[in-house]
Amino acid sequence: MKDITRTAIGIIAVCIVLFGINKYLSQNSGNAGSDTVTIFNWGEYIDPDLITQFEEESGYRVVYETFDSNEAMMTKIEQGGTSYDIAVPSEYAIEKMKENDLLLEIDHSKIPNLSNIDPYFLDLAFDPKNKYSVPYFWGTVGVVFNPSLLDGQTFESWETLWDPSLKGKVLLVDGAREIIGMGLNSLGYSLNSTDEKELLEATAKLKKLTPNVKAIIGDEVTQLMVNEEAAVAVTFSGQAADMMWENESLDYAVPLEGSNLWFDNMVIPKTAANVEGAHEFINFMLGAEVAAQNTDYVGYSIPNAAAVELLDEEVTSDERFYPPVAARDHLEVYKNLGLEMLGKYNELFLEFKMSGN
Amino acid sequence: MQTKNTKTFYLIPYYVWIILFVIAPIGLIAYYSFFDLSGNFTLDNYFNFFTSVYLKLTLSSFWYAFLITFFTLVIAYPTAYLLTKTRHKQLWLLLIIIPSWINLLLKTYAFIGIFGLYGPVNAFLNVFGIGETQILFTDFSFVFVAVYIFIPFMILPIFNSLDKLNPSLVDASRDLGASSWTTFSKVILPLTINGVKAGIQAVFIPSLSLFMITRLIAGNKVITLGTAIEQQFLVTQNWGMGSTIAVFLIIFMVIIMIITGQRDKGATSIGKNK
């Protein structure tokens, strides 16, 4: 009994010490709000040198954390805990965060570099007048293909994917919105369709694609395409750029019937402890030279007109990644369809996946 | 009196653990399963489960879990039997168990390379003039990898029950004129059936909810209940439907536990009466 009492007291003592340390640490990071900027971004989505440069120029210390899906990011911000000063959600997630009152308004007077942004990317439907968000990168959904493994198909149309000669050669990204959207686009419907009949038609059409589908996967697509294990993949333009960087024989095309145009924007979440620093960081990232350097590193398409001027002509005139405005007409931005509709999309996607056997 | 107090004291961590990590989560799952997306009380999730998509999903989960368990058993029983006959059986057993200490995901990723178009398996097939074959992302690769991962969990209980088997019972059976097959079916198998049942439990139940392998090795062409739950929680954010599927999964597990439970107390006691 004596031993137990002693052990119990020991455990309690250790707990008190740990609790104290924990409190000290959290106080430190909480109070330090005024001299740190906490950034919450996608993995591999910024040039690390720029963080150092920002720290030197502004005197703030940067805490950098990454996430791998909009949903995970929103959950973490909703829970509080860490006081993120900057986050980089995609457009539909911004709509949702606005609805849930998770964002602070951005003070445009503190961001003079906003004038660098191509007006095409400002004042979009998901955030009128850019009250809550500032463009970071943008891109499309399209088809990456390896001409050396194909007989001349070029994917100007989604229809090409259904070509019987592509049996077992097509990889699809594991996303309900992307793949059901592709089915809708291939039939000439909007990828934001909420019409039951159109959705069912799209699913039926997708089921006919099954023999050609090799796999429906996530980030593994990159490695499989680079290693030439598959000939065709439906994926995001950014991922396509990564693959083409590693394997030069790959090519990318956005089918003409229509596809998705996506944006990742910087926002200031409600949890921000250093709103001033967050504005400074946004303004820094919008600077022409900084944005150009970041684009060189990340490889996605930059909405910053001043940075585009500085970038290699070869990069920015590549219409696969910087489609001219006229070609963007057939591209659509995802609308937040609501959880109910998202559930419907996922159920249909599940049905499509199961039609494989 | 003091010993009684001490006993209660020792039991506290156990109760706390059970309440926090077993009862509370199951309670929460059951609770969430009665709510729809907008937070209203509803039974719709349960009706929804009986629509074609989820029923088909359940059937296909069971079918693959059955295949995995079947092949694991077919490989594990003879292996366990041979193990009991070897001289350094603990060493051999250890060699079989060691791979199960390596993280499941790492092993799964290794198979992506092994089964790839330019992987060693295809290189081997090429030697025999069989051209490049698509192995990765097929039903075969899925069942193969799952069987590979589950084999130690099947071998261990069977090995234990075979090891405990009194060899004189086998000798007696042979002395009395029974054939090898009769000895196996009438003596060895009944005495080790509990090991087999424990093995089936350890393989069948986790097979129902496998989910990373379905994506990495089967390319999402095989969908299990586990995949569906993950989707509902992380993508659709429909916690109600996800919980409902989880509730059914728990029910299936309980049913399997009851079926494979150790009803036959007689056999164990005979085994122990050496």
XYZ file of C-alpha atoms in Angstrom:
631
model
C 0.000 0.000 0.000
C 2.868 2.294 0.876
C 4.411 1.668 -2.526
C 1.173 2.436 -4.276
C 0.758 5.708 -2.409
C 4.290 6.640 -3.272
C 3.756 5.771 -6.934
C 0.502 7.682 -7.020
C 2.137 10.772 -5.550
C 4.960 10.398 -8.047
C 2.537 10.237 -10.978
C 0.617 13.246 -9.742
C 3.847 15.208 -9.337
C 4.931 14.353 -12.883
C 1.498 15.368 -14.167
C 1.713 18.749 -12.441
C 5.164 19.386 -13.901
C 4.028 18.395 -17.403
C 0.913 20.502 -17.084
C 3.040 23.464 -16.054
C 5.413 23.007 -18.975
C 2.481 22.640 -21.344
C 0.886 25.805 -20.047
C 4.169 27.678 -20.287
C 4.638 26.502 -23.875
C 1.123 27.313 -25.009
C 1.301 30.698 -23.321
C 4.507 31.294 -25.170
C 3.051 30.518 -28.563
C -0.215 32.237 -27.729
C 1.262 35.463 -26.412
C 3.928 35.476 -29.033
C 1.107 36.284 -31.442
C 2.562 39.699 -31.993
C 5.943 38.526 -33.233
C 5.121 35.260 -35.029
C 3.050 34.523 -38.100
C 1.541 31.029 -38.238
C 0.953 29.810 -41.773
C -1.207 26.830 -42.678
C -0.574 25.704 -46.249
C -0.665 22.659 -48.554
C 2.475 20.510 -48.596
C 5.240 21.581 -51.054
C 3.337 24.747 -51.830
C 5.855 27.506 -51.101
C 9.546 28.159 -51.715
C 11.119 27.766 -48.233
C 13.677 30.481 -49.051
C 10.821 32.963 -49.210
C 9.831 32.212 -45.618
C 13.372 33.053 -44.505
C 13.318 36.182 -46.615
C 10.008 37.268 -45.083
C 11.371 36.653 -41.581
C 14.391 38.824 -42.334
C 12.419 41.635 -43.926
C 9.568 41.817 -41.444
C 11.225 40.684 -38.217
C 8.430 38.189 -37.543
C 9.126 34.548 -36.785
C 7.207 32.191 -39.097
C 5.603 28.975 -37.863
C 4.797 26.856 -40.906
C 2.356 23.951 -40.881
C 0.882 21.922 -43.734
C -2.392 20.111 -44.462
C -3.429 17.693 -47.192
C -7.110 18.405 -47.728
C -9.463 21.370 -47.461
C -11.664 19.365 -45.117
C -8.826 18.563 -42.716
C -7.734 22.210 -42.745
C -11.255 23.468 -41.964
C -11.699 20.998 -39.129
C -8.458 22.151 -37.510
C -9.381 25.813 -37.808
C -12.876 25.179 -36.463
C -11.457 23.436 -33.424
C -9.248 26.416 -32.595
C -6.222 25.250 -30.649
C -3.554 26.722 -32.882
C -3.923 30.357 -33.861
C -3.337 30.204 -37.604
C -2.777 33.636 -39.113
C -2.849 32.523 -42.752
C -4.493 29.585 -44.505
C -4.687 28.671 -48.191
C -8.048 26.996 -48.977
C -9.536 26.282 -52.393
C -12.479 28.320 -53.646
C -15.343 26.049 -52.542
C -13.759 25.778 -49.106
C -13.621 29.579 -48.876
C -17.359 29.693 -49.562
C -17.940 27.196 -46.798
C -15.642 28.968 -44.335
C -17.463 32.216 -45.065
C -20.770 30.518 -44.308
C -19.402 29.148 -41.053
C -18.014 32.536 -40.130
C -14.408 31.330 -39.925
C -12.749 34.195 -41.819
C -11.673 37.769 -41.078
C -12.132 40.519 -43.649
C -8.980 41.585 -45.456
C -8.029 45.249 -45.267
C -7.116 46.106 -48.873
C -5.365 49.336 -47.851
C -2.674 47.188 -46.216
C -2.096 45.174 -49.371
C -0.881 47.605 -52.058
C 0.555 44.704 -54.069
C -2.994 43.554 -54.797
C -2.689 45.690 -57.927
C -0.211 43.104 -59.276
C -2.982 40.526 -59.584
C -4.544 39.972 -62.983
C -8.076 41.450 -62.656
C -9.423 38.252 -64.202
C -8.754 36.517 -60.889
C -10.343 39.175 -58.702
C -13.955 39.649 -57.658
C -14.984 36.070 -58.485
C -18.304 34.526 -57.520
C -16.946 32.628 -54.508
C -15.679 35.820 -52.879
C -17.138 39.050 -54.347
C -14.755 42.030 -54.122
C -12.160 39.741 -52.508
C -13.462 40.662 -49.110
C -11.958 37.561 -47.477
C -9.379 36.123 -49.841
C -6.462 36.947 -52.131
C -5.382 34.709 -55.062
C -2.339 32.468 -54.518
C -2.240 29.933 -57.378
C -4.734 28.624 -59.933
C -5.081 25.747 -62.339
C -7.306 23.325 -64.180
C -8.315 19.665 -64.237
C -7.237 17.841 -67.370
C -5.564 14.822 -68.895
C -1.869 13.970 -68.571
C -0.762 11.514 -71.213
C 2.322 9.808 -72.467
C 2.386 9.989 -76.308
C 5.046 7.271 -76.498
C 2.580 4.777 -74.989
C -0.350 5.836 -77.191
C -1.181 5.859 -80.864
C -1.623 9.544 -81.446
C -4.575 10.360 -79.175
C -4.482 14.002 -78.034
C -7.439 14.439 -75.648
C -9.030 17.512 -77.141
C -12.234 15.797 -76.101
C -13.087 13.812 -72.961
C -14.567 11.279 -75.391
C -11.052 10.051 -76.215
C -10.836 8.480 -72.761
C -13.581 6.045 -73.808
C -11.487 4.884 -76.792
C -11.445 1.033 -76.637
C -7.708 1.024 -77.368
C -7.070 2.553 -73.949
C -8.229 -0.588 -72.148
C -6.725 -0.672 -68.647
C -4.518 2.362 -69.272
C -6.360 5.244 -67.587
C -5.730 6.512 -64.053
C -8.341 8.693 -62.379
C -7.871 11.034 -59.442
C -9.829 9.887 -56.387
C -12.237 12.820 -56.115
C -16.017 12.676 -56.520
C -16.357 16.274 -57.768
C -13.561 15.819 -60.323
C -14.716 12.508 -61.793
C -18.498 13.017 -61.746
C -17.720 16.515 -63.066
C -15.777 14.937 -65.926
C -18.762 12.698 -66.702
C -21.054 15.736 -66.724
C -18.657 17.753 -68.893
C -18.288 14.932 -71.391
C -22.067 15.066 -71.913
C -22.002 18.840 -72.257
C -23.544 19.513 -68.834
C -22.246 21.851 -66.162
C -19.918 20.298 -63.591
C -21.963 22.039 -60.930
C -25.125 20.262 -62.051
C -27.634 19.390 -59.351
C -30.108 17.882 -61.786
C -30.808 14.276 -60.786
C -31.326 13.175 -64.388
C -28.052 14.691 -65.588
C -26.162 13.165 -62.682
C -27.548 9.698 -63.337
C -26.763 10.052 -67.017
C -23.196 11.053 -66.160
C -22.808 8.060 -63.839
C -24.124 5.698 -66.511
C -21.639 7.173 -68.942
C -18.794 6.791 -66.420
C -19.683 3.138 -65.876
C -18.921 2.541 -69.541
C -15.411 3.860 -68.863
C -14.710 1.076 -66.339
C -12.865 -1.276 -68.730
C -10.369 1.495 -69.463
C -9.801 2.422 -65.830
C -6.591 1.093 -64.367
C -7.009 2.624 -60.922
C -8.667 5.459 -59.015
C -5.996 6.849 -56.697
C -4.570 9.992 -55.109
C -1.010 11.306 -55.047
C 0.343 7.965 -56.259
C -0.707 9.068 -59.760
C 2.485 11.147 -60.047
C 4.846 8.229 -59.499
C 2.899 5.872 -61.756
C 2.886 8.346 -64.641
C 6.546 9.275 -64.182
C 7.529 5.594 -64.182
C 5.394 5.061 -67.326
C 3.264 2.444 -65.573
C 0.180 4.079 -67.040
C -0.440 5.983 -70.264
C -3.192 8.423 -69.273
C -4.269 10.166 -66.067
C -7.065 12.585 -65.232
C -5.661 14.978 -62.640
C -4.932 18.583 -61.618
C -2.715 20.816 -63.732
C -0.318 21.374 -60.830
C 0.259 17.670 -60.388
C 0.626 17.397 -64.154
C 3.360 20.058 -64.070
C 5.203 18.050 -61.392
C 5.058 14.898 -63.516
C 6.178 16.670 -66.683
C 9.100 18.127 -64.771
C 10.263 14.619 -63.909
C 9.397 12.866 -67.167
C 9.707 15.071 -70.223
C 7.812 12.817 -72.593
C 4.526 13.554 -70.776
C 2.008 16.041 -72.105
C -1.074 17.754 -70.680
C -4.376 18.785 -72.252
C -7.625 20.314 -71.042
C -10.490 18.825 -73.093
C -12.528 21.403 -74.958
C -16.015 20.390 -73.762
C -15.183 22.001 -70.455
C -13.413 21.304 -67.238
C -12.735 22.683 -63.805
C -10.903 25.940 -63.116
C -9.676 26.073 -59.539
C -8.139 28.665 -57.268
C -6.236 28.472 -54.036
C -6.460 31.754 -52.144
C -4.839 33.145 -49.028
C -7.243 33.921 -46.193
C -6.992 35.129 -42.612
C -8.886 32.703 -40.350
C -10.867 33.890 -37.337
C -8.237 32.225 -35.141
C -5.549 34.714 -36.221
C -3.500 36.165 -33.365
C -1.381 38.439 -35.544
C -3.698 40.078 -38.075
C -1.137 42.784 -38.834
C 1.547 40.197 -39.632
C -0.904 38.216 -41.753
C -1.549 41.271 -43.942
C 2.178 41.869 -44.228
C 2.717 38.273 -45.309
C -0.021 38.454 -47.953
C 1.404 41.674 -49.317
C 4.890 40.128 -49.361
C 3.705 37.078 -51.285
C 1.997 39.282 -53.885
C 5.214 41.161 -54.649
C 6.187 40.559 -58.285
C 9.639 39.109 -57.657
C 8.577 37.003 -54.711
C 5.614 35.582 -56.610
C 7.817 34.818 -59.626
C 10.377 33.016 -57.446
C 7.586 31.065 -55.747
C 6.155 30.032 -59.130
C 9.557 28.772 -60.229
C 9.646 26.581 -57.155
C 6.048 25.380 -56.945
C 5.349 25.082 -60.666
C 1.658 26.017 -60.579
C 0.053 28.853 -62.554
C 0.354 32.248 -60.887
C -2.475 34.811 -61.048
C 0.043 37.636 -60.512
C 0.340 39.651 -63.760
C 3.480 41.476 -62.620
C 5.137 38.146 -61.784
C 4.124 36.665 -65.141
C 6.104 39.513 -66.770
C 9.208 38.422 -64.848
C 8.850 34.717 -65.544
C 10.430 32.857 -68.421
C 8.424 33.490 -71.583
C 8.558 29.761 -72.289
C 6.627 29.030 -69.096
C 3.971 31.707 -69.295
C 3.220 31.277 -72.994
C 2.554 27.566 -72.444
C -1.160 27.465 -73.147
C -1.527 24.150 -71.379
C -0.881 25.854 -68.052
C -1.704 29.458 -68.902
C -4.711 29.042 -71.189
C -5.646 32.306 -72.917
C -8.745 34.052 -71.580
C -10.828 32.922 -74.566
C -10.010 29.282 -73.810
C -11.014 29.732 -70.174
C -14.636 30.307 -71.229
C -15.435 26.615 -71.183
C -13.894 26.188 -67.752
C -16.053 26.315 -64.637
C -15.292 27.033 -61.023
C -16.723 24.605 -58.458
C -19.646 25.981 -56.543
C -20.284 24.876 -53.009
C -23.239 22.576 -53.663
C -23.985 21.948 -50.018
C -23.358 18.803 -48.012
C -26.497 17.075 -49.243
C -25.477 17.344 -52.900
C -21.866 16.461 -52.084
C -23.225 13.299 -50.463
C -25.151 12.527 -53.660
C -22.001 13.029 -55.762
C -20.086 10.706 -53.459
C -22.742 8.016 -53.570
C -22.723 8.077 -57.361
C -18.928 8.022 -57.342
C -19.012 4.988 -55.046
C -21.442 3.316 -57.437
C -19.055 3.999 -60.304
C -16.091 2.593 -58.358
C -18.015 -0.572 -57.552
C -19.029 -1.141 -61.156
C -15.463 -2.352 -61.668
C -16.274 -5.885 -60.617
C -10.563 -5.187 3.964
C -7.361 -3.649 2.843
C -6.871 -6.218 0.102
C -10.334 -5.470 -1.207
C -9.516 -1.779 -1.348
C -6.285 -2.467 -3.163
C -8.153 -4.603 -5.657
C -10.612 -1.810 -6.428
C -7.689 0.576 -6.719
C -6.022 -1.638 -9.315
C -9.258 -1.934 -11.275
C -9.709 1.816 -11.694
C -7.367 2.224 -14.690
C -9.050 -0.732 -16.346
C -12.538 0.747 -15.916
C -11.418 4.197 -17.018
C -9.854 2.670 -20.106
C -12.942 0.625 -20.978
C -15.289 3.559 -20.480
C -13.185 6.113 -22.345
C -11.967 4.004 -25.236
C -14.557 1.282 -25.705
C -17.954 2.266 -24.346
C -17.851 5.993 -25.076
C -16.782 5.689 -28.742
C -19.342 2.984 -29.470
C -21.983 5.062 -27.717
C -21.026 8.115 -29.778
C -21.158 6.138 -33.018
C -24.599 4.813 -32.164
C -25.705 8.332 -31.177
C -24.424 10.010 -34.366
C -26.044 7.374 -36.559
C -29.469 8.825 -35.722
C -28.741 12.291 -37.112
C -28.885 13.610 -40.660
C -26.701 16.287 -42.222
C -28.597 19.178 -40.703
C -28.551 17.630 -37.241
C -32.152 16.406 -37.086
C -33.058 13.133 -35.454
C -33.820 10.584 -38.151
C -33.850 6.899 -39.034
C -33.165 7.643 -42.699
C -29.530 6.589 -42.428
C -30.661 3.082 -41.570
C -33.132 2.952 -44.459
C -30.443 4.368 -46.701
C -28.127 1.514 -45.782
C -30.555 -0.929 -47.363
C -30.410 0.766 -50.767
C -28.569 -0.999 -53.534
C -25.235 0.824 -53.188
C -24.564 -0.051 -49.575
C -26.000 -3.574 -49.770
C -23.807 -4.327 -52.745
C -20.902 -2.841 -50.846
C -21.571 -5.067 -47.845
C -21.855 -8.170 -49.999
C -18.629 -7.423 -51.821
C -16.865 -6.715 -48.491
C -17.976 -10.099 -47.190
C -16.966 -11.852 -50.379
C -13.422 -10.428 -50.285
C -13.112 -11.019 -46.531
C -14.166 -14.617 -47.160
C -11.591 -15.079 -49.926
C -8.844 -13.559 -47.787
C -9.727 -15.731 -44.770
C -10.020 -18.854 -46.891
C -6.619 -18.509 -48.539
C -4.980 -17.462 -45.277
C -6.352 -20.585 -43.589
C -5.305 -22.858 -46.450
C -1.745 -21.582 -46.167
C -1.569 -21.144 -42.399
C -2.791 -24.544 -41.201
C -0.184 -26.704 -42.959
C 2.496 -24.139 -42.112
C 1.586 -24.199 -38.435
C 1.537 -28.007 -38.527
C 4.990 -28.191 -40.072
C 6.254 -25.614 -37.569
C 5.305 -27.834 -34.642
C 7.380 -30.616 -36.244
C 10.546 -28.555 -36.689
C 13.420 -28.658 -34.246
C 13.764 -24.915 -33.532
C 10.080 -24.136 -33.646
C 10.286 -20.930 -31.593
C 12.895 -19.556 -33.976
C 10.810 -20.384 -37.050
C 7.754 -18.906 -35.417
C 9.673 -15.722 -34.649
C 10.756 -15.471 -38.291
C 7.119 -15.632 -39.343
C 6.020 -13.071 -36.777
C 8.755 -10.497 -37.389
C 7.253 -9.120 -40.636
C 4.058 -8.321 -38.741
C 6.043 -5.820 -36.661
C 6.714 -3.717 -39.742
C 4.199 -1.009 -40.455
C 1.369 -2.162 -42.675
C 1.612 0.860 -44.980
C 5.313 0.313 -45.622
C 4.664 -3.275 -46.641
C 1.798 -2.157 -48.859
C 3.944 0.450 -50.603
C 6.611 -2.177 -51.222
C 4.068 -4.221 -53.143
C 3.350 -1.304 -55.479
C 6.936 -1.640 -56.656
C 6.990 -5.435 -56.657
C 3.806 -5.781 -58.702
C 4.502 -2.829 -61.019
C 4.854 -3.215 -64.782
C 8.632 -2.916 -64.407
C 8.783 -4.717 -61.075
C 10.503 -8.020 -60.265
C 7.365 -10.129 -60.737
C 6.903 -8.955 -64.296
C 10.626 -9.338 -64.951
C 10.304 -12.930 -63.771
C 7.271 -13.555 -65.988
C 9.199 -12.111 -68.922
C 11.892 -14.760 -68.512
C 9.239 -17.367 -69.259
C 8.047 -15.477 -72.284
C 4.877 -14.214 -70.643
C 4.646 -10.547 -71.598
C 4.048 -7.656 -69.225
C 0.952 -8.377 -67.199
C -1.120 -5.946 -65.223
C -0.873 -7.343 -61.684
C -1.199 -4.222 -59.581
C -4.765 -2.888 -59.257
C -6.444 -6.263 -59.760
C -8.556 -8.466 -57.477
C -5.675 -10.906 -57.413
C -3.137 -8.402 -56.085
C -5.594 -7.210 -53.443
C -6.300 -10.698 -52.089
C -2.626 -11.645 -52.326
C -1.371 -8.656 -50.321
C -4.140 -8.992 -47.735
C -3.372 -12.718 -47.300
C 0.324 -11.917 -46.926
C -0.434 -9.347 -44.239
C -2.830 -11.571 -42.274
C -0.922 -14.868 -42.359
C 0.941 -14.375 -39.037
C -2.361 -13.674 -37.278
C -3.730 -16.989 -38.514
C -0.607 -19.070 -37.915
C -0.136 -17.989 -34.314
C -3.377 -19.310 -32.727
C -3.299 -22.470 -34.857
C 0.314 -23.088 -33.923
C -0.515 -22.662 -30.242
C -3.372 -25.154 -30.325
C -1.364 -27.664 -32.392
C 1.556 -27.271 -30.042
C -0.631 -28.059 -27.050
C -2.041 -31.137 -28.755
C -0.963 -34.233 -26.889
C 0.995 -36.364 -29.448
C 0.014 -39.581 -27.676
C -3.579 -38.974 -28.789
C -2.410 -39.048 -32.403
C -0.322 -42.151 -31.747
C -3.286 -43.837 -30.088
C -5.471 -43.069 -33.063
C -2.904 -44.564 -35.453
C -2.414 -47.630 -33.207
C -6.113 -48.285 -33.265
C -6.018 -48.435 -37.041
C -7.233 -45.016 -38.132
C -5.964 -43.729 -41.483
C -4.060 -40.418 -41.642
C -7.157 -38.673 -42.890
C -9.375 -40.107 -40.130
C -6.764 -39.152 -37.522
C -6.702 -35.624 -38.881
C -10.455 -35.162 -39.200
C -11.483 -36.989 -36.010
C -8.613 -36.172 -33.656
C -6.308 -33.340 -34.737
C -8.843 -30.977 -36.256
C -11.451 -31.167 -33.450
C -8.723 -30.561 -30.887
C -7.357 -27.524 -32.719
C -10.647 -26.088 -33.922
C -10.495 -23.316 -31.342
C -7.188 -22.142 -32.742
C -8.723 -22.107 -36.207
C -11.727 -20.141 -34.949
C -9.500 -17.617 -33.202
C -7.492 -17.269 -36.410
C -10.622 -16.733 -38.489
C -11.729 -14.024 -36.066
C -8.369 -12.304 -36.266
C -8.460 -12.282 -40.070
C -12.078 -12.044 -41.194
C -13.082 -9.110 -38.995
C -10.227 -6.743 -39.933
C -10.634 -7.779 -43.596
C -14.131 -6.303 -43.615
C -12.772 -2.860 -42.862
C -9.480 -2.824 -44.769
C -9.105 0.501 -46.437
C -5.640 1.688 -47.399
C -4.916 -1.510 -49.325
C -8.100 -1.088 -51.339
C -6.744 2.189 -52.641
C -3.041 1.451 -52.996
C -3.177 -2.129 -54.242
C -6.674 -2.461 -55.716
C -6.833 1.099 -57.084
C -10.232 1.629 -55.462
C -11.765 -1.034 -57.678
C -12.445 -3.072 -54.555
C -14.527 -1.173 -52.017
C -14.950 -2.360 -48.444
C -17.057 -1.090 -45.569
C -13.916 0.593 -44.219
C -13.471 2.672 -47.380
C -17.095 3.753 -47.249
C -16.814 4.872 -43.622
C -13.643 6.834 -44.339
C -15.341 8.583 -47.271
C -18.419 9.504 -45.265
C -16.393 11.076 -42.475
C -13.592 12.788 -44.386
C -15.057 13.742 -47.751
C -18.829 13.864 -47.506
C -18.750 14.936 -43.867
C -21.913 12.954 -43.367
C -21.077 11.653 -39.904
C -24.555 10.179 -39.539
C -24.235 7.876 -42.534
C -20.620 7.025 -41.657
C -21.707 6.090 -38.141
C -24.574 3.996 -39.476
C -22.205 1.958 -41.627
C -19.931 1.627 -38.587
C -22.867 0.395 -36.486
C -23.580 -2.310 -39.073
C -19.897 -3.194 -39.158
C -19.935 -3.623 -35.373
C -23.079 -5.781 -35.621
C -21.429 -7.978 -38.256
C -18.373 -8.307 -36.054
C -20.447 -9.375 -33.054
C -22.245 -11.964 -35.179
C -18.921 -13.352 -36.405
C -17.573 -13.421 -32.853
C -20.611 -15.414 -31.742
C -20.361 -17.856 -34.640
C -16.646 -18.437 -34.128
C -16.888 -18.222 -30.334
C -15.508 -21.039 -28.180
C -18.677 -22.984 -27.468
C -16.998 -26.329 -27.422
C -15.483 -26.215 -23.952
C -15.012 -30.009 -23.931
C -12.294 -29.982 -26.553
C -10.083 -27.539 -24.699
C -10.316 -29.389 -21.441
C -9.379 -32.666 -23.124
C -6.410 -30.930 -24.670
C -5.274 -29.701 -21.297
C -5.761 -33.027 -19.477
C -2.330 -34.345 -20.163
